[in-house]
CSV table of C-alpha atoms and ligand atoms in Angstrom, one decimal:
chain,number,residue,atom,x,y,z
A,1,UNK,CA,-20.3,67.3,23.3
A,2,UNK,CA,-22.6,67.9,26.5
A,3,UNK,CA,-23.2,64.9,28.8
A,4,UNK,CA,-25.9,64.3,30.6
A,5,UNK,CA,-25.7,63.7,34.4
A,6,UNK,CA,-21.8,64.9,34.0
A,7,UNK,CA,-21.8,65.0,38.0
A,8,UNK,CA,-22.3,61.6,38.4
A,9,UNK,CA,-20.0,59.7,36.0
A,10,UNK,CA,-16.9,57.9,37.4
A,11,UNK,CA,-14.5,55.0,35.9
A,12,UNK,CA,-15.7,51.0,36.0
A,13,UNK,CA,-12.3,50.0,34.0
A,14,UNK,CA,-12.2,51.7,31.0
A,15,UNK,CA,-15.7,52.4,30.7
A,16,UNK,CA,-17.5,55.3,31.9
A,17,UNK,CA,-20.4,55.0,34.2
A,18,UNK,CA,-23.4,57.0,35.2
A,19,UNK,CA,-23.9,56.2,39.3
A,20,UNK,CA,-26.3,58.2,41.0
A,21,UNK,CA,-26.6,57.4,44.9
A,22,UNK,CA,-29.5,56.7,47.0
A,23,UNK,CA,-29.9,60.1,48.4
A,24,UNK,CA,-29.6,62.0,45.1
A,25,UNK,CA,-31.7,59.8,43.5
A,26,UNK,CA,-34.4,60.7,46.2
A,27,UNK,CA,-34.1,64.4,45.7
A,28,UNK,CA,-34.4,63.8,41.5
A,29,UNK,CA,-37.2,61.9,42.3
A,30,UNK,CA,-39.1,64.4,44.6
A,31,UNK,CA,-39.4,66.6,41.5
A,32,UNK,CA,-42.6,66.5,40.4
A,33,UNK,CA,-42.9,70.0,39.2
A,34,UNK,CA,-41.3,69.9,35.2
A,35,UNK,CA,-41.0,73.4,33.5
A,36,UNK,CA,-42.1,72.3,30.5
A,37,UNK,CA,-42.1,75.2,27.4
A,38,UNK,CA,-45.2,74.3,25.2
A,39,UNK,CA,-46.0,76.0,22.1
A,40,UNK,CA,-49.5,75.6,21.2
A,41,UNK,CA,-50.8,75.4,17.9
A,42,UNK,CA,-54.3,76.1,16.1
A,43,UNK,CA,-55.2,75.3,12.7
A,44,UNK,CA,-58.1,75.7,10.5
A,45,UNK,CA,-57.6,73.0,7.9
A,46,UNK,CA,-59.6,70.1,9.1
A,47,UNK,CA,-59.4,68.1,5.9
A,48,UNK,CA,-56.6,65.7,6.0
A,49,UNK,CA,-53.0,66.3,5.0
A,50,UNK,CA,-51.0,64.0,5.8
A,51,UNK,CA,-52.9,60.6,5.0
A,52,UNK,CA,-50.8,58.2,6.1
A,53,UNK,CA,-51.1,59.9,9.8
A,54,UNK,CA,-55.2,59.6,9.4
A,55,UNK,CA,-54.8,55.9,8.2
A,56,UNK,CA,-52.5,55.4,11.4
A,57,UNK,CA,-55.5,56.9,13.5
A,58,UNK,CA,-58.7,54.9,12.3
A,59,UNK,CA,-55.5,51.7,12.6
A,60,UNK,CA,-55.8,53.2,16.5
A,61,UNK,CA,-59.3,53.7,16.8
A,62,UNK,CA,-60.0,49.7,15.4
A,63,UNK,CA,-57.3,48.6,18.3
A,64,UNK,CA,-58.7,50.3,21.6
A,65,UNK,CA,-59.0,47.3,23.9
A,66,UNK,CA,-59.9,47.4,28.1
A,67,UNK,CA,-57.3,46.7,30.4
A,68,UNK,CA,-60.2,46.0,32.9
A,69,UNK,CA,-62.4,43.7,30.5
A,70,UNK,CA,-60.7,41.9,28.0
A,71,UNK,CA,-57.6,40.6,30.2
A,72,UNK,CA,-58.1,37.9,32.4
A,73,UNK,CA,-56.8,38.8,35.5
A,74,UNK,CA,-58.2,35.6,37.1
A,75,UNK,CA,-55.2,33.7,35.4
A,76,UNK,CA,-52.2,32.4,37.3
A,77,UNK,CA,-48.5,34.0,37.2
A,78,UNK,CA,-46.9,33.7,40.6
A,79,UNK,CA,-43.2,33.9,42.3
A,80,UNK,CA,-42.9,30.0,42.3
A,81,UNK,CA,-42.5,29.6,38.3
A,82,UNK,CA,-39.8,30.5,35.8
A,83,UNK,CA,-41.7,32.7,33.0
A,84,UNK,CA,-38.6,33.9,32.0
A,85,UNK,CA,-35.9,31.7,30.8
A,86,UNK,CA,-33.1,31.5,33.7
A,87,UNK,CA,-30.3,33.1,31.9
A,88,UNK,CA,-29.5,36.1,29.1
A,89,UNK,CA,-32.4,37.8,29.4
A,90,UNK,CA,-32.1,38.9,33.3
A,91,UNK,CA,-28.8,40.1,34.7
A,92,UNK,CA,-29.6,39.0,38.5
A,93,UNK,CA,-30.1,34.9,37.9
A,94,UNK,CA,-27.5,35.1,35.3
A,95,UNK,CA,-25.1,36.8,37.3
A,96,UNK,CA,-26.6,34.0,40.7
A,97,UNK,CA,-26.3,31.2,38.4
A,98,UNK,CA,-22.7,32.3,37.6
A,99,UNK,CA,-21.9,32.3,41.0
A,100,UNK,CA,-23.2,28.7,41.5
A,101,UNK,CA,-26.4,29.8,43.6
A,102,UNK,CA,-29.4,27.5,43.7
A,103,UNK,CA,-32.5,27.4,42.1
A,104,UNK,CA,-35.1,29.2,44.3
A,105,UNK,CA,-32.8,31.7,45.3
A,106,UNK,CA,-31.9,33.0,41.3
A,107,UNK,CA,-36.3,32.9,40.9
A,108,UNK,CA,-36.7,35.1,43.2
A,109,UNK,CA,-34.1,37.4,41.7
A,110,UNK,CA,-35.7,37.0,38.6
A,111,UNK,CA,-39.2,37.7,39.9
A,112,UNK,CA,-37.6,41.0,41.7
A,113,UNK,CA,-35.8,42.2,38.9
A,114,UNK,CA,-39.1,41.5,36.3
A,115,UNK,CA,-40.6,43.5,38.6
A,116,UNK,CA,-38.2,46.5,38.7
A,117,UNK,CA,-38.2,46.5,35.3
A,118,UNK,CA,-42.0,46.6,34.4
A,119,UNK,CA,-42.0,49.3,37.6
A,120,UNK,CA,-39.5,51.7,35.2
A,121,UNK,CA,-41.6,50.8,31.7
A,122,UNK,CA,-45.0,51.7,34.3
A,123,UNK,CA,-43.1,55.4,34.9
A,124,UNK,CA,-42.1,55.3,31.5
A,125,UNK,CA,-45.9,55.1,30.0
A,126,UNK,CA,-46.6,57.9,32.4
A,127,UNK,CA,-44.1,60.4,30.8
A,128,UNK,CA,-45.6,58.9,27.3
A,129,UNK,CA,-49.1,60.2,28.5
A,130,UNK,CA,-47.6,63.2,29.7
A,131,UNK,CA,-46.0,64.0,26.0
A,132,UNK,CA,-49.0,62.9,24.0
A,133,UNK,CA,-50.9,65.3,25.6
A,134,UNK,CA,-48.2,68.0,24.7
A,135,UNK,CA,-48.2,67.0,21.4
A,136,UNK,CA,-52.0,67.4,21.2
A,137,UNK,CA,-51.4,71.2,21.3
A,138,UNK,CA,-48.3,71.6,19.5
A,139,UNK,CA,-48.3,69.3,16.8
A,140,UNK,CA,-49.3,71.4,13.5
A,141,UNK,CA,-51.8,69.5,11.8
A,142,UNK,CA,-55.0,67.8,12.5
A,143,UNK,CA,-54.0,64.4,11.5
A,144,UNK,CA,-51.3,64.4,13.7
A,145,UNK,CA,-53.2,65.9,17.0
A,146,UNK,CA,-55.9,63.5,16.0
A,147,UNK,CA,-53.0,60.8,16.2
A,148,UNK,CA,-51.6,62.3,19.5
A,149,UNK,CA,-55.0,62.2,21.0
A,150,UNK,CA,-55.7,58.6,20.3
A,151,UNK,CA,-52.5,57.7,21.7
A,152,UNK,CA,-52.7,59.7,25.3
A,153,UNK,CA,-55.8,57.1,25.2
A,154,UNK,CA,-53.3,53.8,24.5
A,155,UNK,CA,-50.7,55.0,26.9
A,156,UNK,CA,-53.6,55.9,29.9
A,157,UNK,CA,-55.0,52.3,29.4
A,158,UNK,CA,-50.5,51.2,29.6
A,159,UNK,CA,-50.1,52.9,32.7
A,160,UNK,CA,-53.4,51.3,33.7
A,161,UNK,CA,-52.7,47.9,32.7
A,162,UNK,CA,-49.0,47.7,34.3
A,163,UNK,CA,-50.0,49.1,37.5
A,164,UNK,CA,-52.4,46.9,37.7
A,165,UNK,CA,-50.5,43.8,36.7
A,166,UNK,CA,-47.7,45.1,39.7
A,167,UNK,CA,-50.8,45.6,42.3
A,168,UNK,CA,-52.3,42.4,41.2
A,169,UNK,CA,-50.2,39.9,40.6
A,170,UNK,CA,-46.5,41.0,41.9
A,171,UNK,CA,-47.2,43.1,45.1
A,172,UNK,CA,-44.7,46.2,44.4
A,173,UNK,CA,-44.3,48.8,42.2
A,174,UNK,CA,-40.4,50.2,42.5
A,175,UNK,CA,-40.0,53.5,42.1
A,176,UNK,CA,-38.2,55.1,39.5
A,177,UNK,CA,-34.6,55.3,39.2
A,178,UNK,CA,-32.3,58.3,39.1
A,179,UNK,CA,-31.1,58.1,35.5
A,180,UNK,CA,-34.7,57.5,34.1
A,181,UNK,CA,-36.4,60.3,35.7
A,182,UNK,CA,-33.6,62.8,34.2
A,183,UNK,CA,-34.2,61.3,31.3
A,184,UNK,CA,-37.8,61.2,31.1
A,185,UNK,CA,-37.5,65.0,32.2
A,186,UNK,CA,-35.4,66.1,28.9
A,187,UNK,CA,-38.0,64.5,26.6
A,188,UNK,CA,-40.6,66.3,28.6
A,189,UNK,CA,-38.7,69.4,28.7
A,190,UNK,CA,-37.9,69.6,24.8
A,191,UNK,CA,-38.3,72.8,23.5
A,192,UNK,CA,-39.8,72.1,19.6
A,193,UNK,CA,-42.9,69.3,19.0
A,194,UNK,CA,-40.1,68.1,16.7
A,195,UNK,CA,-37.6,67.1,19.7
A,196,UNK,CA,-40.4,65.9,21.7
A,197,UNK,CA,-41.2,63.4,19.1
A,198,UNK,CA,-37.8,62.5,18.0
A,199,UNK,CA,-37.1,61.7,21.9
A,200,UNK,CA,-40.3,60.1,23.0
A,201,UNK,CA,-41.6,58.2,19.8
A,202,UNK,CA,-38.0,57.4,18.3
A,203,UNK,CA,-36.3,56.9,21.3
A,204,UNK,CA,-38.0,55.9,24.0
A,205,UNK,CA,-40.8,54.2,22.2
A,206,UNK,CA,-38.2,52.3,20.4
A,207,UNK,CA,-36.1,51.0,23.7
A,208,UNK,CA,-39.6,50.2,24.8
A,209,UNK,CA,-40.7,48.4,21.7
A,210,UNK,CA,-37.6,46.2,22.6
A,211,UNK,CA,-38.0,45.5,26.2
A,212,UNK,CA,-41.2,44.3,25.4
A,213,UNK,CA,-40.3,42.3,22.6
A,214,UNK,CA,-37.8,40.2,24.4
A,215,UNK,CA,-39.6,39.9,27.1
A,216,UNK,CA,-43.2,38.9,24.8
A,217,UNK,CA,-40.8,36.2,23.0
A,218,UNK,CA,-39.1,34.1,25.7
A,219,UNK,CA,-42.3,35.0,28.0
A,220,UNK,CA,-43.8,31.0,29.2
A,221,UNK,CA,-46.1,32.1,31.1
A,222,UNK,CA,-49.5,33.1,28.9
A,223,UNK,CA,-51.3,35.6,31.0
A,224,UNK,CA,-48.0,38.0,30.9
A,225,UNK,CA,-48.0,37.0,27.2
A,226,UNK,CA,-51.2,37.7,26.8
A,227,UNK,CA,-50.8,41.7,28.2
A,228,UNK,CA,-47.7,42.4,26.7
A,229,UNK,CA,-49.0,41.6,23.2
A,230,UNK,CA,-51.4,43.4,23.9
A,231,UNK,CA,-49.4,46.9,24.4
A,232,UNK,CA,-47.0,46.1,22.2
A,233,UNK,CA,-49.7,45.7,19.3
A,234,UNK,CA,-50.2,49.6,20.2
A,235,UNK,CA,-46.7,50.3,20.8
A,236,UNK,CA,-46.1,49.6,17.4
A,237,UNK,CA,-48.5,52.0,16.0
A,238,UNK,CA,-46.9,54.6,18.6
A,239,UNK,CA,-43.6,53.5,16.5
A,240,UNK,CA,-44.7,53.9,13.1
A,241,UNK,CA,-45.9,57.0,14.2
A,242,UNK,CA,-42.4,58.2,15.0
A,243,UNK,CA,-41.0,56.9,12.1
A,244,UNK,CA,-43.6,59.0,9.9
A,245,UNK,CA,-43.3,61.9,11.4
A,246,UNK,CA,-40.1,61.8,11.5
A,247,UNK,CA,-39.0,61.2,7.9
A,248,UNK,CA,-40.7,64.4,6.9
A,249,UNK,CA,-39.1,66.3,9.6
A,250,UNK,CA,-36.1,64.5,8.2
A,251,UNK,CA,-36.9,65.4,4.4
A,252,UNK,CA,-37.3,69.4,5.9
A,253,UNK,CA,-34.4,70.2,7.8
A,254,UNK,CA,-31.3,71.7,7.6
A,255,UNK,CA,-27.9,69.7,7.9
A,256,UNK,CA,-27.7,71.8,11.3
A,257,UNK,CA,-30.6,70.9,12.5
A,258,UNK,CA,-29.8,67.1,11.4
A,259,UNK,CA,-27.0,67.7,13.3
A,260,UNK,CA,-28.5,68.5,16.2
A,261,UNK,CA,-31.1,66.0,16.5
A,262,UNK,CA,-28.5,63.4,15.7
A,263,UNK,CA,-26.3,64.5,18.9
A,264,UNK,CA,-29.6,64.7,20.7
A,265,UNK,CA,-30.4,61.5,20.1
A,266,UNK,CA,-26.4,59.6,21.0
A,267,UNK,CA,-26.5,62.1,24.2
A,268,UNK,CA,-29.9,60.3,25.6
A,269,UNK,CA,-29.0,56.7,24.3
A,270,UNK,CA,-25.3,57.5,25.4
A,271,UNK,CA,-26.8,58.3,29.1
A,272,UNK,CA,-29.4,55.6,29.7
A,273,UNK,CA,-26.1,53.1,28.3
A,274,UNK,CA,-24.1,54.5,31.2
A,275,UNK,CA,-26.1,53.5,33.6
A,276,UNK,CA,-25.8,49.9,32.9
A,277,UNK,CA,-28.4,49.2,35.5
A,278,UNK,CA,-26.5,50.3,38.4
A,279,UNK,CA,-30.1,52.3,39.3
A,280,UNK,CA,-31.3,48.4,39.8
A,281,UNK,CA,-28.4,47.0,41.3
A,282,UNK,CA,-28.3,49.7,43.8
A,283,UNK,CA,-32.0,48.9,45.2
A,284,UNK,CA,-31.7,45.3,44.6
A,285,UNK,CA,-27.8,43.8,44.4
A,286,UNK,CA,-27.7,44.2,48.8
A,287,UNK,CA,-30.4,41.2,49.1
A,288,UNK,CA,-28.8,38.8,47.2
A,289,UNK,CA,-25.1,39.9,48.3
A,290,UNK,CA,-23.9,41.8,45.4
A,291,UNK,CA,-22.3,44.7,44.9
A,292,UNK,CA,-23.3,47.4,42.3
A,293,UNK,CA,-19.9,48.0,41.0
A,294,UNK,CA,-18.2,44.7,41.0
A,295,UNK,CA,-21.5,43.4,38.9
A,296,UNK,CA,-21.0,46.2,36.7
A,297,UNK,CA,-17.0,45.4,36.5
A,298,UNK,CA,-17.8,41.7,35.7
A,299,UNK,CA,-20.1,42.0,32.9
A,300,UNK,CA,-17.4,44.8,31.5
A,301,UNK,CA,-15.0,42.3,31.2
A,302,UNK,CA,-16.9,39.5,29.5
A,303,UNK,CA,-15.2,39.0,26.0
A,304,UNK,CA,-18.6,39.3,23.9
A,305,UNK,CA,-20.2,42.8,26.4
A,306,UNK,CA,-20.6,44.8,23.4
A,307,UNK,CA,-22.5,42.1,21.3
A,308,UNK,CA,-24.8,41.4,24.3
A,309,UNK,CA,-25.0,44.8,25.6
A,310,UNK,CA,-26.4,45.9,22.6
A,311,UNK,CA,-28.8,43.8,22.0
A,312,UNK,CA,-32.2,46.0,23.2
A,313,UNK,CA,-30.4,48.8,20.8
A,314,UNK,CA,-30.4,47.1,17.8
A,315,UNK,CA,-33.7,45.5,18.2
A,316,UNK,CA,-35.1,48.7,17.3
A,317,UNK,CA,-34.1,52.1,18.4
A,318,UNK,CA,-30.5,51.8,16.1
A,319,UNK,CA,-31.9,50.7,13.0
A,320,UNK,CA,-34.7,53.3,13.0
A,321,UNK,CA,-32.2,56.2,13.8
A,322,UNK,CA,-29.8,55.0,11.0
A,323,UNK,CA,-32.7,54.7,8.3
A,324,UNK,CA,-33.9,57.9,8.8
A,325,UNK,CA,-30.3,59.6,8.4
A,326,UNK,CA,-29.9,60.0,12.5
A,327,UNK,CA,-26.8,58.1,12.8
A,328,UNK,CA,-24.7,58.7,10.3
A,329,UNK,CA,-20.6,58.1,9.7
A,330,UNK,CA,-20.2,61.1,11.5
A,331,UNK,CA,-21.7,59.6,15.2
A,332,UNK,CA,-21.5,55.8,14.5
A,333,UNK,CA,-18.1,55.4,15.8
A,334,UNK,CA,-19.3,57.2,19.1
A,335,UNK,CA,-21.9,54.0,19.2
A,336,UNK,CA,-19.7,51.8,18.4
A,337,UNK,CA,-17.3,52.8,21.2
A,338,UNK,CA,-20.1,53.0,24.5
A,339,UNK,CA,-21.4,49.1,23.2
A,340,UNK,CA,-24.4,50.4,22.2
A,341,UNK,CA,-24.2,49.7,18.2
A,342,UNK,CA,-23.1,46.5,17.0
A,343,UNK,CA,-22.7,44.6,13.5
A,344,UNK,CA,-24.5,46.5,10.9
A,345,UNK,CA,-25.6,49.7,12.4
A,346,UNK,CA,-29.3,49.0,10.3
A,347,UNK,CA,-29.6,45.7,12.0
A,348,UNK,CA,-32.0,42.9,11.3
A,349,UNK,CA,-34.8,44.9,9.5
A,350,UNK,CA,-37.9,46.7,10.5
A,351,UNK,CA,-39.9,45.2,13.7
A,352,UNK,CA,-42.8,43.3,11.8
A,353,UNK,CA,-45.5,44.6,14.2
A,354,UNK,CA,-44.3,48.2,13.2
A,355,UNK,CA,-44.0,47.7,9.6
A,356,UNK,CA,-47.5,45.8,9.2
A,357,UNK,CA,-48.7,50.0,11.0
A,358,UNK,CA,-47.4,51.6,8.4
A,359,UNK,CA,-49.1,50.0,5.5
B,401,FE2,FE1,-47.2,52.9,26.0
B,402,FE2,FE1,-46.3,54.3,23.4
């Protein structure tokens, strides 16, 4: 099956890494121009089809909220608290702590690598836009561009509301690494609204939905708590969305096109896995005296990797790809194998947030 980024994969141990350097990763990022093939669509019918999309859209149209009103941007979150807990969640302080370093030094690690993180999911709500837009003009129905169209309105206010949280209240916004902008180009660049919404709402939505889940959960601090609730609430929606779409897509196709879709899917999941934040280490490992590789190397080897490594996976994206038929007996193994599915490949159940969308 067809890799993605095949130049850049090399051995850590037995595993298989994607490792882009510095100077490629500069050139990825410098294109800003996407050939993007975009099938537009008119129809006629304006009555509704497909209710349960038009129920999802007045849902959206009840949540709009203003990133510049109804947050309190007057609140405290600084550099000089943990609003994360110390270890598990961050690979930096948990790595520092390891290694016996004291306490201000593994906060500020935490504090830089929060912040690298919510610069990626900022880039990330910007391809989200980008797609929504797309899916505007090629999704078939009116329901669903009525959907789309409400939701290029949620991600606009999500870029808004993270690059302002960076500007405000952390100073930087990192930009984006290597692996994520080839990424990020593929779902842009899928050829069928079908693709686009398997790879944007399924996927990426769903890694998303779990990034900001852990991060909502163990968050002490209530001003980030506050915001994040706040785009998950319409992340979920955004979710539910997927799912919906997808299961008729699912219901129509052929066991080719299944197929297809299915390898789609374990090729981007496979590639975002073999990064294993090497794109982060690279920009910040040097500051705190850590090498990339050896970071990498030493997580590898930690008796329960797979179990924690999968984690974000089976949070959501996993069991949302196995219930609607996209991992099947034929690609769990291959899961299984890169750490990215572990225990029961349908996991814990359905995220509540995205269930309670879809009633
Ligand atoms: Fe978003
Ligand atoms: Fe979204």
């Amino acid at each position: 099956m067809e890799k993605i980024l095949p130049e850049y994969r090399r051995q850590i141990g037995s595993f298989e890494v994607v490792d882009i350097d510095e100077k490629q990763v500069e050139r990825l990022r410098g294109e800003l121009d996407v050939d993007v093939p975009l099938d537009l669509r008119w129809t006629w019918n304006y009555a509704s089809e497909v209710e349960e999309l038009r129920a999802l859209y007045e849902r959206g149209k009840r949540g709009q909220w203003n990133a510049e009103e109804d947050i309190d941007w007057s609140a405290p979150f600084g550099r000089d608290e943990w609003f994360l807990p110390r270890e598990n969640l961050l690979l930096l302080p948990t790595i520092l702590t390891m290694m016996g370093k004291d306490e201000a030094t593994c906060r500020e690690a935490a504090f830089d690598e929060f912040a690298f993180t919510m610069s990626q999911l900022l880039h990330g709500e910007q391809a989200a836009l980008q797609i929504c837009g797309q899916l505007t003009n090629a999704c078939p129905t009116m329901d669903a561009k009525f959907y789309a169209a409400s939701q290029v309105a949620d991600e606009a206010r999500h870029v808004e509301v993270i690059a302002k949280f960076l500007q405000r209240k952390v100073g930087t916004i990192y930009p984006i690494g290597g692996t994520l902008k080839v990424l990020l180009d593929r779902l842009l660049e899928a050829p069928t609204w079908k693709t686009k919404t398997l790879g944007m709402q399924t996927l990426f939505e769903g890694v998303a939905v779990g990034i900001f889940d852990m991060i909502q959960k163990n968050c002490s601090n209530p001003f980030l708590s506050d915001l994040i609730r706040r785009v998950k609430q319409d992340e979920a929606r955004h979710a539910a969305f997927g799912i919906l779409t997808m299961r008729r897509t699912v219901r129509e196709c052929s066991q080719e096109e299944m197929h297809e879709m299915e390898d789609f899917a374990y090729t981007i999941l496979e590639a975002l896995n073999a990064n294993q934040q090497l794109d982060m280490l690279h920009v910040l490992g040097p500051k705190y005296g850590l090498d990339a590789g050896n970071v990498v190397s030493m997580m590898l080897s930690i008796p329960d990797w797979a179990k924690l490594n999968s984690d974000l996976f089976m949070h959501t994206v996993v069991p949302n790809l196995t219930r609607l038929g996209l991992i099947t007996e034929r690609t769990e193994g291959r899961y299984r194998e890169r750490g990215i599915l572990f225990g029961d490949r349908f996991g814990s159940g359905i995220d509540a947030d995205v269930q309670a969308s879809m009633n």
